[in-house]
Amino acid sequence: MEFGPHLMLAMIEGAVMAAVLALMASGLSLVFGVMRVVNVAHGEFYMLGAVAAWVVTDLVGAGPAWSFAAALILAPLCIGTLAAAIDMSVLKRLSYDPERTIVATIGLLYILQQATLMGYGADARPVAAPFDTRIALPWVEWAQGGLALYWPWGLSVTAYKLFVIAAAIVILLGLRLLMTRSRIGLVMRATRIDGEMALAFGIPVERVYALVFGLGAGLAALAGVLVVPISQAHYLMGGDALLLSFIVVIIGGLGSLGGTIVAAILIGMGEGIVSVFFSPTLAKIIATLLVALVLVFRPQGLFGARAR
Amino acid sequence: MSDLTSRTPKLDRRTVLGTLAGAASLPLWARHAGAQTAEPIRIGFQKHATGIGAAYGRWYDRTSQAAVARINAEGGINGRPVELITEDDGTDPKRGAELVEKFATQHRCDVAFGTLFSHVVVGSAPRAGELKLPYFVVSEGHHVASGMLNRYTLQPGITDVKSQVISMAPWVTQNLGKKVTMIFPDYAFGHDHRDFFTDAVKAQGGEVVGLVAIPPTETSFTRYFPRIPRETEVIYHVMVGPAVLTFVKEMGEFFGPSRPEIFGFIDSLEAVDLASPGLEFLEGTYFWEGAPRYAQADQSEHDRLFRAAVGVDANGASVDDPRDVSTYAHMFGCWETLYVIKAGMEACGYRGPQDRAALIEAVEAMTDMPHSAEHPQGAKVFNGRTHQVFGPQFISRVTEGRLVVQHQTAIKDGFYPDEVDYTAQPL
């Protein structure tokens, strides 16, 4: 494949990855930002989203478009509710102590993974995309009569992949509006800045925490639902996603939503391009190296605020 | 069955049927009462219940259970019932080796059996050799026949990759094209494909113009496809693991309407429904099958019996759930291997672990295995020196959403010179 179309294909692949990663990592970042909880089970909520999407589409069975729309709404809601319940029954009892919550969420990771294995099984299962038209992309070349369009071999994207990118942008904009313009966002920010003072002002901090944990898990589940028509639902899919999300939030700055999104684009696009032109292993090496450099030279992340 | 019939002085059809019907009505203990001991023969089964081989594990288990049920209904082995001791190896070499040890010491198994993924075989076989536990694998790796393993490891139920690709390369180069790009998993099993098919294509005057190796844990593949050179006439693909459907689907998205000829190992689609969304582009492409997934027009009575016993319908799916597609191209190997174990134990008068060496020698002495209910995939030839069996292969074309066999190779098409003589190793 020629260089130009090859690069464009790499960028499209990278953009899809960045979109999914941004959604997932913003959930992780939100939970840390407000609650100071490092949620190691975040990847499993992503996996549960994908598995729930399969379950819902299988139960609804009303054609790909309707089934998928149902999954897009029901799966994040169910997973979010489950996460809120977990927050109230586990994390609250640990008083959100940073060390103990890490151990608790590691345990949660294994419980969720093994429960999925027992209930759903070890197979990877596909979910039909609501629409999946292949769109051949044009490229410009110098011909004798000046610029001319042509359709290079292999240069294409599917309508669904474009939808994933668009959906992620819309959801992230919505999240930003929720955080900056709504009363719930105001309460969350107040809780983040000083939990005790917020409590003194009558904000039900425990309920806010449950809501935030549910929202974070819901965002991961939403990423899982969006990814499942591209790459199937499998009980082990949470591991890689968690690793990449951590890389993203460390580079972007734990707790910084803007930083998370910039880092997701950086890592997603970088991984897409490097793994197309060189190798996926090299892309992972570079991402990990970047994390190390950020931790050495800017421990709070590119956009994170210094600890006070 | 042999000891039931041997006591019948004049054998006619009615007597045999009467005896069998009588035996079938007895409880299990009574049927085996003629043996020196009614203690069951224990076969330790490494099942890929979890991990990337889970779909194979599920069907290897069903096939093995069906074979054991049939063997027991026929009177067991040497008059003793057979018991499968199943443990999950997690498709993990380290756990595989631990299981071999567990089978030998804790469960007191007579033999170990069953695993598919070559890295689990390679991880487990040395321990089986050390414990002198006969280890019957139903993999396809060339490691048994290459001499990499030991005298206690045998592969009598399924042909190895080297033999498969040698026998099919002439058909591929003569019918599809001579410039081939290979897409394969980047570990031992994939490397067998890469090395042996490249040599086989060269021997046919063809050329491998591109090699695309993909890590086995990969879940997204579009990024690899631009490496396929434009002059490619044939894509040769073989992928394994849970992401196979994604792989084939993304390949279709990449090529769109202008694809080269495509020849795939069914491994890329084992346990996947051909009617899955996104697979329409496979129409008119070709696949290798160890055994044809769809019942063919000339289906043998043995294949019919095998399907019914395991619970597989004419489309290769479970009779209970048409969406639960089997690993039909590989799982016959479990059935056939269990019958080889039975034949070997009967030939050497196997009594217990003290006769394990005699069992190895008895299997090594086997040669021809005729097409039969015990060998439903087809006739086979076993090479006792290399511990590897050779059988026919099938090339099928996707036609109206079904795999229709176009060509069947002869057993001799897959022969190659011996690379090892295990019989020279001490037992």
Short mmCIF file of N, CA, C and O in Angstrom, two decimals, chain B residues 43-89:
data_model
loop_
_atom_site.label_atom_id
_atom_site.label_comp_id
_atom_site.label_asym_id
_atom_site.label_seq_id
_atom_site.Cartn_x
_atom_site.Cartn_y
_atom_site.Cartn_z
N ILE B 43 -8.38 -42.08 32.28
CA ILE B 43 -7.74 -41.27 31.23
C ILE B 43 -7.81 -39.81 31.66
O ILE B 43 -8.89 -39.23 31.74
N GLY B 44 -6.66 -39.23 31.96
CA GLY B 44 -6.61 -37.83 32.37
C GLY B 44 -6.78 -36.93 31.16
O GLY B 44 -6.03 -37.02 30.20
N PHE B 45 -7.79 -36.07 31.18
CA PHE B 45 -8.12 -35.24 30.01
C PHE B 45 -7.81 -33.78 30.30
O PHE B 45 -8.45 -33.16 31.15
N GLN B 46 -6.82 -33.24 29.61
CA GLN B 46 -6.49 -31.81 29.72
C GLN B 46 -7.49 -31.05 28.88
O GLN B 46 -7.42 -31.08 27.65
N LYS B 47 -8.39 -30.35 29.54
CA LYS B 47 -9.43 -29.64 28.78
C LYS B 47 -9.14 -28.14 28.77
O LYS B 47 -8.91 -27.54 29.82
N HIS B 48 -9.18 -27.55 27.57
CA HIS B 48 -9.07 -26.08 27.47
C HIS B 48 -10.43 -25.50 27.87
O HIS B 48 -11.16 -24.98 27.03
N ALA B 49 -10.79 -25.61 29.15
CA ALA B 49 -12.12 -25.13 29.55
C ALA B 49 -12.17 -23.61 29.58
O ALA B 49 -13.21 -23.01 29.34
N THR B 50 -11.03 -23.00 29.89
CA THR B 50 -10.97 -21.53 29.90
C THR B 50 -9.76 -21.10 29.08
O THR B 50 -8.99 -21.93 28.61
N GLY B 51 -9.59 -19.77 28.92
CA GLY B 51 -8.48 -19.26 28.12
C GLY B 51 -8.83 -19.26 26.64
O GLY B 51 -9.98 -19.51 26.26
N ILE B 52 -7.82 -19.00 25.78
CA ILE B 52 -8.13 -18.77 24.37
C ILE B 52 -8.59 -20.03 23.64
O ILE B 52 -9.13 -19.95 22.55
N GLY B 53 -8.41 -21.20 24.23
CA GLY B 53 -8.83 -22.43 23.53
C GLY B 53 -10.18 -22.96 23.98
O GLY B 53 -10.53 -24.10 23.67
N ALA B 54 -10.97 -22.13 24.68
CA ALA B 54 -12.18 -22.63 25.34
C ALA B 54 -13.19 -23.29 24.38
O ALA B 54 -13.80 -24.30 24.73
N ALA B 55 -13.35 -22.74 23.19
CA ALA B 55 -14.34 -23.32 22.27
C ALA B 55 -13.91 -24.74 21.88
O ALA B 55 -14.74 -25.66 21.80
N TYR B 56 -12.62 -24.91 21.64
CA TYR B 56 -12.12 -26.25 21.32
C TYR B 56 -12.32 -27.18 22.52
O TYR B 56 -12.72 -28.32 22.37
N GLY B 57 -12.02 -26.66 23.72
CA GLY B 57 -12.14 -27.49 24.92
C GLY B 57 -13.55 -28.03 25.10
O GLY B 57 -13.74 -29.20 25.42
N ARG B 58 -14.53 -27.17 24.85
CA ARG B 58 -15.93 -27.59 25.02
C ARG B 58 -16.25 -28.77 24.10
O ARG B 58 -16.86 -29.75 24.50
N TRP B 59 -15.80 -28.65 22.85
CA TRP B 59 -16.14 -29.71 21.89
C TRP B 59 -15.23 -30.92 22.01
O TRP B 59 -15.67 -32.05 21.76
N TYR B 60 -13.98 -30.71 22.39
CA TYR B 60 -13.11 -31.86 22.66
C TYR B 60 -13.72 -32.68 23.79
O TYR B 60 -13.66 -33.91 23.79
N ASP B 61 -14.29 -31.98 24.76
CA ASP B 61 -14.90 -32.67 25.90
C ASP B 61 -16.11 -33.47 25.44
O ASP B 61 -16.24 -34.66 25.75
N ARG B 62 -17.00 -32.83 24.69
CA ARG B 62 -18.21 -33.53 24.25
C ARG B 62 -17.85 -34.75 23.41
O ARG B 62 -18.47 -35.82 23.54
N THR B 63 -16.86 -34.57 22.50
CA THR B 63 -16.47 -35.68 21.64
C THR B 63 -15.89 -36.82 22.48
O THR B 63 -16.23 -38.00 22.26
N SER B 64 -15.03 -36.47 23.44
CA SER B 64 -14.39 -37.51 24.26
C SER B 64 -15.42 -38.23 25.11
O SER B 64 -15.38 -39.46 25.25
N GLN B 65 -16.36 -37.47 25.68
CA GLN B 65 -17.41 -38.09 26.50
C GLN B 65 -18.22 -39.07 25.64
O GLN B 65 -18.57 -40.17 26.10
N ALA B 66 -18.51 -38.64 24.40
CA ALA B 66 -19.30 -39.51 23.52
C ALA B 66 -18.53 -40.79 23.19
O ALA B 66 -19.10 -41.89 23.19
N ALA B 67 -17.23 -40.64 22.92
CA ALA B 67 -16.42 -41.81 22.59
C ALA B 67 -16.34 -42.76 23.79
O ALA B 67 -16.49 -43.98 23.64
N VAL B 68 -16.13 -42.20 24.98
CA VAL B 68 -16.02 -43.03 26.18
C VAL B 68 -17.35 -43.74 26.45
O VAL B 68 -17.37 -44.94 26.78
N ALA B 69 -18.46 -43.04 26.25
CA ALA B 69 -19.77 -43.67 26.46
C ALA B 69 -19.94 -44.85 25.50
O ALA B 69 -20.43 -45.92 25.90
N ARG B 70 -19.47 -44.66 24.26
CA ARG B 70 -19.62 -45.74 23.27
C ARG B 70 -18.70 -46.92 23.61
O ARG B 70 -19.11 -48.08 23.54
N ILE B 71 -17.46 -46.59 24.01
CA ILE B 71 -16.51 -47.65 24.38
C ILE B 71 -17.06 -48.44 25.58
O ILE B 71 -17.04 -49.67 25.59
N ASN B 72 -17.59 -47.73 26.56
CA ASN B 72 -18.14 -48.42 27.74
C ASN B 72 -19.36 -49.27 27.38
O ASN B 72 -19.53 -50.37 27.90
N ALA B 73 -20.19 -48.75 26.47
CA ALA B 73 -21.37 -49.52 26.07
C ALA B 73 -20.97 -50.80 25.35
O ALA B 73 -21.71 -51.78 25.35
N GLU B 74 -19.77 -50.77 24.75
CA GLU B 74 -19.28 -51.97 24.03
C GLU B 74 -18.48 -52.88 24.96
O GLU B 74 -17.85 -53.82 24.49
N GLY B 75 -18.43 -52.56 26.24
CA GLY B 75 -17.72 -53.44 27.17
C GLY B 75 -16.43 -52.88 27.70
O GLY B 75 -15.67 -53.59 28.35
N GLY B 76 -16.13 -51.63 27.39
CA GLY B 76 -14.93 -50.98 27.94
C GLY B 76 -13.66 -51.46 27.29
O GLY B 76 -13.66 -51.96 26.15
N ILE B 77 -12.53 -51.34 28.00
CA ILE B 77 -11.24 -51.78 27.49
C ILE B 77 -10.78 -52.96 28.33
O ILE B 77 -10.71 -52.86 29.56
N ASN B 78 -10.47 -54.05 27.67
CA ASN B 78 -10.10 -55.29 28.39
C ASN B 78 -11.13 -55.62 29.47
O ASN B 78 -10.79 -56.06 30.56
N GLY B 79 -12.39 -55.35 29.16
CA GLY B 79 -13.46 -55.66 30.10
C GLY B 79 -13.58 -54.67 31.25
O GLY B 79 -14.39 -54.89 32.16
N ARG B 80 -12.80 -53.61 31.22
CA ARG B 80 -12.87 -52.62 32.31
C ARG B 80 -13.49 -51.32 31.80
O ARG B 80 -13.25 -50.93 30.66
N PRO B 81 -14.28 -50.65 32.61
CA PRO B 81 -14.87 -49.38 32.15
C PRO B 81 -13.80 -48.30 32.03
O PRO B 81 -12.74 -48.39 32.68
N VAL B 82 -14.10 -47.31 31.21
CA VAL B 82 -13.18 -46.19 31.02
C VAL B 82 -13.75 -44.97 31.73
O VAL B 82 -14.95 -44.72 31.67
N GLU B 83 -12.87 -44.24 32.40
CA GLU B 83 -13.31 -43.03 33.10
C GLU B 83 -12.43 -41.87 32.67
O GLU B 83 -11.20 -41.98 32.68
N LEU B 84 -13.06 -40.77 32.25
CA LEU B 84 -12.30 -39.56 31.91
C LEU B 84 -12.14 -38.73 33.18
O LEU B 84 -13.13 -38.42 33.84
N ILE B 85 -10.91 -38.36 33.51
CA ILE B 85 -10.69 -37.45 34.64
C ILE B 85 -10.37 -36.09 34.00
O ILE B 85 -9.30 -35.89 33.45
N THR B 86 -11.34 -35.19 34.05
CA THR B 86 -11.19 -33.93 33.32
C THR B 86 -10.71 -32.81 34.24
O THR B 86 -11.24 -32.63 35.33
N GLU B 87 -9.69 -32.07 33.75
CA GLU B 87 -9.21 -30.90 34.50
C GLU B 87 -8.98 -29.77 33.51
O GLU B 87 -8.57 -30.01 32.37
N ASP B 88 -9.20 -28.55 33.96
CA ASP B 88 -9.02 -27.38 33.10
C ASP B 88 -7.54 -26.97 33.06
O ASP B 88 -6.95 -26.70 34.10
N ASP B 89 -6.98 -26.91 31.85
CA ASP B 89 -5.58 -26.47 31.75
C ASP B 89 -5.48 -24.97 31.44
O ASP B 89 -4.38 -24.43 31.31
#
